[in-house]
XYZ file of C-alpha atoms in Angstrom:
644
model
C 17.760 24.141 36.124
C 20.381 22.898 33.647
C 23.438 24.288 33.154
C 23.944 26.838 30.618
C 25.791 25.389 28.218
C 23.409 22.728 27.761
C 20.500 24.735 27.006
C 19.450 23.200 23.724
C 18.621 20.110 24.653
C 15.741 20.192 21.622
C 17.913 18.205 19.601
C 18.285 15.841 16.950
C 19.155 12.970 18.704
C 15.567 14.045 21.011
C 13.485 14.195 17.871
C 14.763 10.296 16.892
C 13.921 8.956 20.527
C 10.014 10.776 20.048
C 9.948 9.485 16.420
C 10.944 5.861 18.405
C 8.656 6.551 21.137
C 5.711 7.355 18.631
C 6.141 3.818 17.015
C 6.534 1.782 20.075
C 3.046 3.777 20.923
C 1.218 2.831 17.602
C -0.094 -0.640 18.216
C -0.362 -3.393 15.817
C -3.347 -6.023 15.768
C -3.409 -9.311 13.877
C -6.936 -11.637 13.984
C -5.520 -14.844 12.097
C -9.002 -16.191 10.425
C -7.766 -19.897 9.682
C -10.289 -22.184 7.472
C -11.131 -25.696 9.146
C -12.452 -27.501 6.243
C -11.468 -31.108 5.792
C -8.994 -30.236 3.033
C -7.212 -28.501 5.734
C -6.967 -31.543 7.891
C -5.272 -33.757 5.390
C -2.257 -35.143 6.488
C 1.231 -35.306 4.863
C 5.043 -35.615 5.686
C 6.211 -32.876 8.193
C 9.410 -31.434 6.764
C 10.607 -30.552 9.910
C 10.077 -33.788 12.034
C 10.977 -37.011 11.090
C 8.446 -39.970 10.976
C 6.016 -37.111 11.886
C 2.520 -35.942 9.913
C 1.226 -32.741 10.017
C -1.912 -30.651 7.730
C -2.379 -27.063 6.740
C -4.444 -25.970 10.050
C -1.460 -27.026 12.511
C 1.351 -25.532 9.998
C -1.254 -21.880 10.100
C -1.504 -22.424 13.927
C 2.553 -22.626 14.404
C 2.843 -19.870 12.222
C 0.770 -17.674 14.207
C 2.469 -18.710 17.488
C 6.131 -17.860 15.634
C 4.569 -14.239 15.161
C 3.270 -14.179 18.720
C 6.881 -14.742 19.617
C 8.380 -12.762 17.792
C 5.983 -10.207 18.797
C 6.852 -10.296 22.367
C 10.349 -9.098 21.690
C 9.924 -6.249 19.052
C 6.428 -5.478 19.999
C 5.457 -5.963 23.397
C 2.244 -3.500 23.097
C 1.024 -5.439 20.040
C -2.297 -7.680 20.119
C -3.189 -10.879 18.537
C -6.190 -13.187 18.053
C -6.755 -16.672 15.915
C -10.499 -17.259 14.528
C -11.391 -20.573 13.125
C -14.330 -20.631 10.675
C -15.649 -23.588 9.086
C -15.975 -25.501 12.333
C -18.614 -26.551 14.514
C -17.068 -25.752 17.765
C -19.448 -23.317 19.992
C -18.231 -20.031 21.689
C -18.295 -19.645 25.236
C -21.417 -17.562 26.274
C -20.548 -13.599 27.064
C -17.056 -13.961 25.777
C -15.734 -11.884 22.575
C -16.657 -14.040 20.045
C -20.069 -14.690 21.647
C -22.088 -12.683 19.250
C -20.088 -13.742 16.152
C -22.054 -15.225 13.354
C -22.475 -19.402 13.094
C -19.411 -21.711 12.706
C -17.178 -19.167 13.602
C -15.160 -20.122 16.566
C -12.855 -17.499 18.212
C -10.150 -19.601 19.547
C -7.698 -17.101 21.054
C -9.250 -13.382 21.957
C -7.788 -10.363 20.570
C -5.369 -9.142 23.557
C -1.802 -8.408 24.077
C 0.557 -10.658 23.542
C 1.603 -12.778 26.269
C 3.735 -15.661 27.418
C 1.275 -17.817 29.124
C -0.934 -17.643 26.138
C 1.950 -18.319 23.433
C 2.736 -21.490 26.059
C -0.375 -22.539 25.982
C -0.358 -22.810 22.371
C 2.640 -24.494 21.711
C 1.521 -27.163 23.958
C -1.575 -27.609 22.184
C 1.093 -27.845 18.486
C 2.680 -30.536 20.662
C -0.013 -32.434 21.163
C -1.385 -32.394 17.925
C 2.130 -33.620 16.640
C 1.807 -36.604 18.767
C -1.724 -37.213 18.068
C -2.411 -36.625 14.674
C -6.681 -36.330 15.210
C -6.332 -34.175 17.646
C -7.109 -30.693 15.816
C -9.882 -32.492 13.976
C -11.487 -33.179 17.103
C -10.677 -29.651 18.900
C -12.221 -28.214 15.586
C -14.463 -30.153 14.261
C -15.234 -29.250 10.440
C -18.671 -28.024 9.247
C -21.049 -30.141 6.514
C -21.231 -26.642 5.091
C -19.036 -23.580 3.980
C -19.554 -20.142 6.213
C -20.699 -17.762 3.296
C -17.173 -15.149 3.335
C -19.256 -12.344 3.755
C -20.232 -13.881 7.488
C -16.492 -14.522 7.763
C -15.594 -11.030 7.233
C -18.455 -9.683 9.688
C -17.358 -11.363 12.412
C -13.827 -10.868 11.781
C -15.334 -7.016 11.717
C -16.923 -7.798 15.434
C -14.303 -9.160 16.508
C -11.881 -6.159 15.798
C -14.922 -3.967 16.903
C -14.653 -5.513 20.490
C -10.660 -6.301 21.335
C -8.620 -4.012 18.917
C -8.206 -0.106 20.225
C -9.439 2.799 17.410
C -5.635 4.010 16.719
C -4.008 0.369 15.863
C -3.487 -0.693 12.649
C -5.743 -3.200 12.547
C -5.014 -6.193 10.108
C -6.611 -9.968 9.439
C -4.385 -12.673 8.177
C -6.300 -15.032 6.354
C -5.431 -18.407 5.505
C -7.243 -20.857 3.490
C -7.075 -23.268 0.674
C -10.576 -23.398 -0.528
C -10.720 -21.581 -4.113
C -14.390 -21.315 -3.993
C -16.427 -21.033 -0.872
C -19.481 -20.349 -1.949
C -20.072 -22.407 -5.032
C -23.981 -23.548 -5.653
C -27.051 -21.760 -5.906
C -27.362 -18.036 -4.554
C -23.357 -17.671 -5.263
C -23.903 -14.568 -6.632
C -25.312 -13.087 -4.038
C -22.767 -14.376 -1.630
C -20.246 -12.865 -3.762
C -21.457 -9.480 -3.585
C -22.261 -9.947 0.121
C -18.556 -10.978 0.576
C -17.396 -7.703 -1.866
C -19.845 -5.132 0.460
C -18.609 -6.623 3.856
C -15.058 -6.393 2.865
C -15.869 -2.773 1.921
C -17.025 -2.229 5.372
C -13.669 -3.430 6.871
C -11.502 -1.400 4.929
C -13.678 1.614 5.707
C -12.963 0.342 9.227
C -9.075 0.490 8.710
C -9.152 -3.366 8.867
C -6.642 -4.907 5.867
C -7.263 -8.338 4.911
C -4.012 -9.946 4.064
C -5.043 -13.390 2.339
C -2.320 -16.358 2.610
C -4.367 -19.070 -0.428
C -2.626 -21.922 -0.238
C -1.818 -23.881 -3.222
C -0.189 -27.741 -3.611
C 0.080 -30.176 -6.598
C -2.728 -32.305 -5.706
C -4.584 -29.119 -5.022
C -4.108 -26.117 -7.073
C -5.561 -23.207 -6.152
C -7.762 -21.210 -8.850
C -7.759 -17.211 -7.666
C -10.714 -16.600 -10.833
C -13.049 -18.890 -9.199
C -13.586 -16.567 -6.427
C -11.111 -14.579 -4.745
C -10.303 -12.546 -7.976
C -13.965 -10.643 -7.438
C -13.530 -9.840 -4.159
C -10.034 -8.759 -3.264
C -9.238 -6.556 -6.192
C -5.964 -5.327 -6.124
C -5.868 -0.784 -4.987
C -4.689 1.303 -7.580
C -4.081 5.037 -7.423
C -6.570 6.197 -9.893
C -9.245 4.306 -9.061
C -9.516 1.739 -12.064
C -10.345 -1.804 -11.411
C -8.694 -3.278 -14.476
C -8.708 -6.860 -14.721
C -10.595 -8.939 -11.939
C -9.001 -12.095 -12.428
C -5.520 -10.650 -11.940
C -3.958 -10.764 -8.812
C -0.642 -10.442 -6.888
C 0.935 -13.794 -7.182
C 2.828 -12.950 -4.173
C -0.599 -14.130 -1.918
C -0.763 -17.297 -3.634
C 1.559 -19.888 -1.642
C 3.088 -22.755 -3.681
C 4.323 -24.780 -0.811
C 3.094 -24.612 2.605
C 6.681 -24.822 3.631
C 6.277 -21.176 2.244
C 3.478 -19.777 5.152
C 5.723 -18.851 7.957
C 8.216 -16.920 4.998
C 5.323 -14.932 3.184
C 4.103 -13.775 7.223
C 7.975 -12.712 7.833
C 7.283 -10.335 4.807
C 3.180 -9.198 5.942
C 4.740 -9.138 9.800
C 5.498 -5.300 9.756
C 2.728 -2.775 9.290
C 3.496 -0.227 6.637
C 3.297 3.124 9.366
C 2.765 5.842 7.790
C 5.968 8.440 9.319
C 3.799 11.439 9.118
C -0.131 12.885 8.039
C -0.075 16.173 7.385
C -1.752 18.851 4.874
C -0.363 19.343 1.211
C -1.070 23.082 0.724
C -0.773 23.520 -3.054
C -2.096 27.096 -3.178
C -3.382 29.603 -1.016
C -6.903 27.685 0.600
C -5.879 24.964 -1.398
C -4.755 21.964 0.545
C -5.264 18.464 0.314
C -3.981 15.134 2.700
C -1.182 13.079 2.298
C 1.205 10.288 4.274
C 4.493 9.965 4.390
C 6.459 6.472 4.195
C 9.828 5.815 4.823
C 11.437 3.122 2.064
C 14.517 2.772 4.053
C 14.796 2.188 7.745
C 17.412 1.049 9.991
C 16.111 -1.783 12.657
C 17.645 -0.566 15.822
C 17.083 -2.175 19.276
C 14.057 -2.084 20.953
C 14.020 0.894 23.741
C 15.079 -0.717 27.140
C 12.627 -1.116 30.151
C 12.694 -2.526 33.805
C 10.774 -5.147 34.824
C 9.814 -6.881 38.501
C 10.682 -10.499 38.544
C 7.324 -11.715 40.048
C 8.455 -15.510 40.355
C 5.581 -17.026 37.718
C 5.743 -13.917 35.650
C 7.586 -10.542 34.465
C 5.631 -7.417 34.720
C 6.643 -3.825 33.299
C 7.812 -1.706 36.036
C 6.925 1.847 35.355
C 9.026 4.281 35.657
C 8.788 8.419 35.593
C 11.231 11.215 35.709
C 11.672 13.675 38.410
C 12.834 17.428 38.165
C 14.330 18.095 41.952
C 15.836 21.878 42.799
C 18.308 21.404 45.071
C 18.372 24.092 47.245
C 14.996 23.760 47.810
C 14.881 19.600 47.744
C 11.260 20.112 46.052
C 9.709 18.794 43.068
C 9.882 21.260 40.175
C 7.595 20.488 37.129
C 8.400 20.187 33.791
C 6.418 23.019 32.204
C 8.601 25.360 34.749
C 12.070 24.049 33.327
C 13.873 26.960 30.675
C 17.063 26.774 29.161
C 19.509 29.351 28.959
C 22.893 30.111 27.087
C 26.025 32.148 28.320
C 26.444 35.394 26.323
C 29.755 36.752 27.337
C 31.726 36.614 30.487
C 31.951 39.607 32.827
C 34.234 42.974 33.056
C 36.939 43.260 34.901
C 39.166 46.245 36.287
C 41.776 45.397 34.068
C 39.284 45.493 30.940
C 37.764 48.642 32.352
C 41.318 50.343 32.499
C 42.081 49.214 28.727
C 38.545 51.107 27.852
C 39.838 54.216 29.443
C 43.083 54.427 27.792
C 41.900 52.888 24.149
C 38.251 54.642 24.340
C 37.020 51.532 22.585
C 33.957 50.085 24.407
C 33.633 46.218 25.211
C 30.332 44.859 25.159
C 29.322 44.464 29.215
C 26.973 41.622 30.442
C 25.468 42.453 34.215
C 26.471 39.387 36.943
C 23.865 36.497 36.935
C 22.321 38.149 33.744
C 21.104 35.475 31.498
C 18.685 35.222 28.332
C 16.758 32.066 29.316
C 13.707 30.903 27.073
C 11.149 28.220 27.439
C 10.862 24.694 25.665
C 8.264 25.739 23.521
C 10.195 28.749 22.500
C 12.688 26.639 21.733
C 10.795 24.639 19.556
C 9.405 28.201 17.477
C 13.368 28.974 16.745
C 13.411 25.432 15.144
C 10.346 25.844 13.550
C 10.393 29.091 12.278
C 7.038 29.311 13.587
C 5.082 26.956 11.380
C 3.298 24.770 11.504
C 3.651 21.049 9.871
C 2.043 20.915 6.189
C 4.452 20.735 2.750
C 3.898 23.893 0.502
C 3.627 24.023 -3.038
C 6.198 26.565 -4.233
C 7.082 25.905 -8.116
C 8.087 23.812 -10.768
C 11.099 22.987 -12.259
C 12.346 20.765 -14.831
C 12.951 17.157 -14.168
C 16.802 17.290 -15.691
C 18.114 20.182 -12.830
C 17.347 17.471 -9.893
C 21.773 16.541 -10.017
C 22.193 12.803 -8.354
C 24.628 14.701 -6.017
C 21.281 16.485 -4.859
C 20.031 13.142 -3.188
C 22.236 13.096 0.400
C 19.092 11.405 2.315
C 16.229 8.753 2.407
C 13.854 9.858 0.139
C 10.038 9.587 1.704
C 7.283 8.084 -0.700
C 4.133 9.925 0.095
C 0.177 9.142 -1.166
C -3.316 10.888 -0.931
C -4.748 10.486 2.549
C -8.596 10.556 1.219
C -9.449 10.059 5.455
C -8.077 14.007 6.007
C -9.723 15.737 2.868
C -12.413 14.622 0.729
C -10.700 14.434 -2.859
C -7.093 14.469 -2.063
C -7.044 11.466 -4.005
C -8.266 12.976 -7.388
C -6.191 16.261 -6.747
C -3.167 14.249 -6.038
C -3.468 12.198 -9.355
C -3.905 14.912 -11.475
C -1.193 16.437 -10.119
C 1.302 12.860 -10.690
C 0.032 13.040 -14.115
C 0.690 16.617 -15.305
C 3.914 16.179 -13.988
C 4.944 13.337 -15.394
C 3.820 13.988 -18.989
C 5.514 17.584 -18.569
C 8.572 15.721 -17.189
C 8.711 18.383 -14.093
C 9.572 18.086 -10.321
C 7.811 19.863 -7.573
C 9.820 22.371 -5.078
C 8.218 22.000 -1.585
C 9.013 23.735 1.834
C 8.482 20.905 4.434
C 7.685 20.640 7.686
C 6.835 16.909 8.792
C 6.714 17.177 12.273
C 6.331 19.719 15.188
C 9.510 19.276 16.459
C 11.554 19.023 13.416
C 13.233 21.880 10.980
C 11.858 23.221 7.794
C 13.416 22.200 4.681
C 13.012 22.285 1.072
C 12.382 19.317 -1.030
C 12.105 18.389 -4.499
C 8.973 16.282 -5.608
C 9.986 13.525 -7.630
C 6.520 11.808 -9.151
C 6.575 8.155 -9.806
C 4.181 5.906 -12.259
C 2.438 3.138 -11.013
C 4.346 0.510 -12.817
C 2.911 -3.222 -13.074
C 4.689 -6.583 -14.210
C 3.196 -9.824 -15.014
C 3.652 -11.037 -11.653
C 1.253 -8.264 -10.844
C 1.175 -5.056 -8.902
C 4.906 -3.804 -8.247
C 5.742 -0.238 -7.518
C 2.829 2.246 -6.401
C 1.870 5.362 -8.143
C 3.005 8.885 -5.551
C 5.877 11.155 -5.032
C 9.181 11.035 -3.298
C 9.988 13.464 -0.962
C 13.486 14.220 -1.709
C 15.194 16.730 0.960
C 17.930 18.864 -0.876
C 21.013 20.252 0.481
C 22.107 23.337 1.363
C 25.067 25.103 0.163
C 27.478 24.067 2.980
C 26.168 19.820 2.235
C 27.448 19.601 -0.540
C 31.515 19.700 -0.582
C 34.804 19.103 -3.311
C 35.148 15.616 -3.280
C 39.379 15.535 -3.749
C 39.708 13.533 -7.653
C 42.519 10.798 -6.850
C 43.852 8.600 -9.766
C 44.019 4.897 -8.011
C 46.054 1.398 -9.655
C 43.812 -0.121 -11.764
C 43.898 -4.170 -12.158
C 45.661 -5.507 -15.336
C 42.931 -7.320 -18.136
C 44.565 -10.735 -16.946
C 43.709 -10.139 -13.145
C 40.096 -9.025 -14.207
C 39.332 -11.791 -16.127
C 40.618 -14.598 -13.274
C 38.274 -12.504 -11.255
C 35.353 -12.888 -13.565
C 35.979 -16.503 -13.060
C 35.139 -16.973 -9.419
C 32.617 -14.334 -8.865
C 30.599 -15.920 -11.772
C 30.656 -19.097 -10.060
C 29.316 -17.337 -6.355
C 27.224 -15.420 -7.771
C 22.938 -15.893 -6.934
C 21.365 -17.045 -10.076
C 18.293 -15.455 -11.114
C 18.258 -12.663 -8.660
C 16.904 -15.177 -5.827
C 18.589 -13.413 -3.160
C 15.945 -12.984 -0.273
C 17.396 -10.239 1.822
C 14.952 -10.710 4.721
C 16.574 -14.635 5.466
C 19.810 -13.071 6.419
C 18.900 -10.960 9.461
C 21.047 -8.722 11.458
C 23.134 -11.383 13.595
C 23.508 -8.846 16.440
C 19.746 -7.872 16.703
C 19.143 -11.668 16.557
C 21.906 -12.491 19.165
C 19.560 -10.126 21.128
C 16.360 -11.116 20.307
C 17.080 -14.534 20.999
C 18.365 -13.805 24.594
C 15.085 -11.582 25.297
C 12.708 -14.241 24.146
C 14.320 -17.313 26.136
C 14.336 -14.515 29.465
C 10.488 -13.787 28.506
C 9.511 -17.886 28.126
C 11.819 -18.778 31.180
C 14.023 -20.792 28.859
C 17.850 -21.246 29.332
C 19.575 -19.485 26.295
C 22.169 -21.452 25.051
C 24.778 -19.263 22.593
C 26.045 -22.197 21.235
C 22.344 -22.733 19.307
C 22.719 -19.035 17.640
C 23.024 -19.330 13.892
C 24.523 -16.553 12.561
C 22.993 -16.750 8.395
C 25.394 -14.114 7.880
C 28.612 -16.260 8.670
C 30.251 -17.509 4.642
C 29.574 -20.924 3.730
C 33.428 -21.774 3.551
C 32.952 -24.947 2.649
C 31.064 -24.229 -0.124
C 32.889 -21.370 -1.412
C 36.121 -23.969 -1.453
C 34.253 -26.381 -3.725
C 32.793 -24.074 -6.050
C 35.129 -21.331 -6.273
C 38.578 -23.219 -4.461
C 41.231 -22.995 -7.752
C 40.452 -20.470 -9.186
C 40.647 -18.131 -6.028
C 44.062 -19.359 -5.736
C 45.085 -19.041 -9.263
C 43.443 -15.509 -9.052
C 45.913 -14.695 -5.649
C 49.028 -15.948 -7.269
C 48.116 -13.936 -9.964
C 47.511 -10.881 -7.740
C 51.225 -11.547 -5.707
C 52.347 -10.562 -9.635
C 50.858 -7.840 -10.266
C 52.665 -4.268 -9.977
C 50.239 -2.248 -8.466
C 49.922 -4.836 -5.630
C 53.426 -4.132 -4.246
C 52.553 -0.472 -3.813
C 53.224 0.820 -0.694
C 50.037 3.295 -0.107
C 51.188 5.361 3.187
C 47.647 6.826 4.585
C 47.269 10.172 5.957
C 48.089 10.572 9.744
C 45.606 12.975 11.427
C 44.425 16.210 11.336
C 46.807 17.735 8.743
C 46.556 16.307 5.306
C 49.926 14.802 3.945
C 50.231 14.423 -0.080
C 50.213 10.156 -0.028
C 53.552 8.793 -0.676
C 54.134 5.478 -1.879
C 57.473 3.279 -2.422
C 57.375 -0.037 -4.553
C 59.514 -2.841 -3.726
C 61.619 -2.264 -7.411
C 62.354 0.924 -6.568
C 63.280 0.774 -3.286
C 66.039 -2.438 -4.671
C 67.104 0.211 -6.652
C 67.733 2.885 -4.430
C 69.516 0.522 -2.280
C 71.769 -0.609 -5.353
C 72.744 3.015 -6.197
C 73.717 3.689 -2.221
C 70.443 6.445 -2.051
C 68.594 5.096 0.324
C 69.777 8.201 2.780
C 66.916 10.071 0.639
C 64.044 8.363 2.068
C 62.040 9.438 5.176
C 61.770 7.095 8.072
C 58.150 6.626 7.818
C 58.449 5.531 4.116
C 61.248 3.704 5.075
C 58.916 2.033 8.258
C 56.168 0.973 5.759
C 58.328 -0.460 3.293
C 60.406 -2.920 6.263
C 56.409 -3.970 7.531
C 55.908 -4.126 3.942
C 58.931 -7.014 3.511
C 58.387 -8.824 6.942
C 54.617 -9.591 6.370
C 55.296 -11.259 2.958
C 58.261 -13.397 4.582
C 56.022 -14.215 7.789
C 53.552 -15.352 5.362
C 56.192 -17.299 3.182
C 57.395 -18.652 6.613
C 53.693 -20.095 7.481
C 53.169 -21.489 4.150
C 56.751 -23.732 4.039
C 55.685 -25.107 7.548
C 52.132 -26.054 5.751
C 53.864 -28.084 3.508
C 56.708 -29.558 5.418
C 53.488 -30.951 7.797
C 51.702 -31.731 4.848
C 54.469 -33.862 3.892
C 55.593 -35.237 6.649
């Protein structure tokens, strides 16, 4: 039984490790469907190795063993599989692809991802760099193409057979044929292609195409492609066919492994829950989180087994003590201490006064159960978000925006029609410029709070489909979130020092906006990463190899940007407001800032007065004095070496 003063353990901090745990449980499954045609066996230089060749097929295969290493790290549980079509090779009789339709070749099953499997294939990408012909003669290309719509089946079988119902089930396909099935009867294949990839989505399967594209080679999206992966909208309207996302067509091969980094993640939806806009009125909706922060990976024990690692499992244990038994969970409650107990003295001060004191009996405890716990936190409902009003968009105050917002969209699976409901709803509300006020309730373990509904328009650039059409979920505060900010007046930088400044941060600054935020990964999760993966492959981790991308280019900064920092500094050491002493507040009690510059404290010291100051200003002015002639110190030595 715990002890009383830890009796709600229901707690935020419990609700993040489910939320964590409820990820980690929701698998992922990627069947890589990589085209052998002979375009895809060309060779060229390898960018990577010198006097080396390599083609498109062995650049897809190293891509998919990158993600099946990466995989093994941040998502142990997930599965992966690698499909050839286009190739001539035969399936083994009664394995998973042994039903599949003709030159379709399933070269790696859909199962969980594994280190002698990953080994495996990097051998075979070391082979093939050594022997150029070897992939051509592993898979052998067909005289003809596979009509896409047979493509798609068996990628359908294939999911049907290895991937569980709950994953989110996904198919990365890479090719660099624009039109498969040119020549009589193409359009027929075309619509069998459009009606098969129907199927899969109706499946949950997501075909995420990778067309790759080269100079000698360009690759035409109208020819084909354009008519059968049509781009989702909210409202249902195709719009133009030949238009698609520009961010699926690859320039440069160089470019696969970068577009996967992007496709890696699953979108997860955080929540699917009802959207109760009136009474018997409710449609379905998801929930998806825009911001998220990537945290380690929960930590497990595993048995060394000499040629491999296995998961250890482990379970927790509720003992009692007195008893040395089991006790199970279910029979665990959680108690509070409501007052202490009488005394004689207290009873004597009752007598006298005649004022009663509130008496608890010995070993007298109000002690309630976990799901009881739960109901105070729920309030006894149950998750949904309810419609409760309108208001207009202007009295939604930036200040009212103190979390992550969450974007959510129709879930059509839940309710028939959600998705009509839901944009008539966006619409109204948009021309009528008005925000929703929702109660909220996203999971079973979580509070109820009220949020505004913020509606957004699907808005579409030339590049092609940008921001989705839906609502964000913004939770408001309540009265005690929202606090006096103090106003302070701070020294602001003379026109001279600004424009120095303008200088060098025009000459560092990323032209064009081409700042890719996902090539600059956290070095600490990547420090860890990279210690997990050479412990799961056996490998001896050398620190030395870690490349922090964070780290400035120093270097590079000093050539671009080198005088003018310096003239920017010396103008800086000038400056009046720099020689401020700012003394910062020292604890709990809040102390009006006092600050002493260096001309008046010469001045002060002229006129005899500086008996008037206190000993801490006096402290920060004397660390003040001694940094600035440590640093004048350091910089005479520089140049007496320099000339010596």
């Amino acid at each position: 039984m715990p002890r009383f003063d830890e009796w709600n353990l229901v707690d935020e901090e419990e609700e993040e490790e489910l939320q964590e745990a409820w990820y980690e449980g929701k698998r992922d499954v990627i069947l890589f469907a990589i085209d052998c045609s002979e375009s895809m066996f060309e060779m060229h230089d390898d960018p990577n190795y010198e006097d080396t060749k390599t083609c498109h097929v062995l650049t897809a295969l190293e891509a998919a063993m990158q993600i099946q290493k990466k995989k093994v790290i941040v998502g142990p549980n997930d599965a992966v599989g690698i499909m050839m079509f286009n190739t001539t090779r035969k399936n083994e009789a009664g394995g998973q692809g042994a039903d599949i339709k003709q030159n379709n070749f399933v070269f790696q099953p859909i199962e969980t991802v594994n280190a002698p499997k990953i080994q495996e294939l990097i051998q075979l990408l070391d082979s093939a760099r050594e022997d150029p012909n070897l992939l051509k003669e592993t898979f052998p290309s067909s005289d003809k193409h596979v009509p896409m719509g047979d493509v798609f089946t068996s990628c359908n079988w294939i999911m049907r057979d290895g991937a569980p119902k709950t994953a989110t089930k996904r198919i990365f396909l890479i090719t660099d044929e624009d039109d498969p099935n040119s020549g009589p009867g193409r359009e027929r294949l075309l619509t069998s292609a459009r009606t098969t990839l129907i199927d899969l989505t109706q499946a949950g399967i997501m075909v995420e195409p990778f067309f790759i594209s080269t100079e000698e080679r360009p690759f035409d999206q109208t020819k084909f492609y354009s008519s059968v992966l049509l781009p989702n909208n909210l409202n249902g309207d195709t719009g133009d066919p030949s238009v698609l996302p520009e961010s699926i067509s690859i320039t440069r091969i160089d470019d696969l492994l970068a577009q996967m980094r992007f496709h890696e993640v699953p979108k997860r939806a955080l929540f699917s829950i009802p959207f109760e806009l009136a009474n018997g009125f409710v449609i379905g909706v998801k929930g998806y989180g825009l911001v998220t922060e990537q945290k380690k990976g929960t930590y497990r024990y595993f048995m060394d087994l000499e040629d491999r690692m296995e998961v250890a499992e482990s379970r927790t244990l509720y003992v009692d003590e007195d008893k040395e038994t089991e006790v199970p969970k279910s029979k665990i409650v959680y108690g509070m201490a409501l007052g202490e107990t009488v005394d004689a003295k207290v009873a004597d001060i009752e007598s006298s006064t005649g004022v009663l004191t509130r008496r608890v009996p010995i070993h007298c405890k109000v002690f309630y159960t976990a799901e009881e716990i739960r109901s105070f936190r729920t309030l006894g409902l149950q998750p949904k978000i309810k419609l409760l009003g309108f208001k207009s968009r202007r009295s939604l105050g930036f200040e009212d925006n103190i979390k992550h917002s969450i974007f959510i969209y129709p879930d059509e699976m839940s309710y028939s029609g959600s998705k009509r409901t839901f944009s008539a709803l966006l619409k109204t509300m948009i021309k009528k410029k008005r925000i929703g006020l929702v109660l909220t309730l996203t999971r079973r373990n979580s509070s109820p709070i009220f949020c505004a509904l913020l509606p957004q328009a699907e808005k579409a650039e030339e590049s092609g489909w940008s921001e989705p059409a839906g609502f964000h979920l913004i939770p408001l505060p309540f009265a005690d979130d929202i606090r006096a900010a103090p106003i302070e007046t701070g020294y602001r930088a003379s026109d001279d020092l600004k424009d120095i400044a303008h200088k060098w941060i025009h000459k560092m600054s990323v032209k064009n906006g081409s700042y890719p935020p996902d090539s600059y990964p956290n070095p600490a999760l990547a420090y860890h990463n990279a210690q997990l993966e050479a412990s799961a492959f056996r490998d001896e981790f050398d620190p030395d190899s870690f490349e922090d991308h964070t780290l400035p280019k120093l270097t590079t900064i000093t050539k671009r940007a080198g005088p003018l920092l310096k003239e920017w500094r010396q103008t800086l050491m000038k400056e009046e407001a720099a020689n401020v002493v700012v003394l910062p507040s020292d604890g709990k009690k809040r102390k009006a800032e006092e600050s002493v510059d260096e001309k008046n404290l010469r001045q002060l010291y002229k006129n005899g007065e500086l008996h008037k100051l206190r000993v801490d200003q006096l402290k920060s002015s004397l660390i003040l004095h001694f940094s600035r002639l440590s640093a004048r110190a350091t910089r005479c030595r520089f140049l007496a070496r320099k000339r010596i």
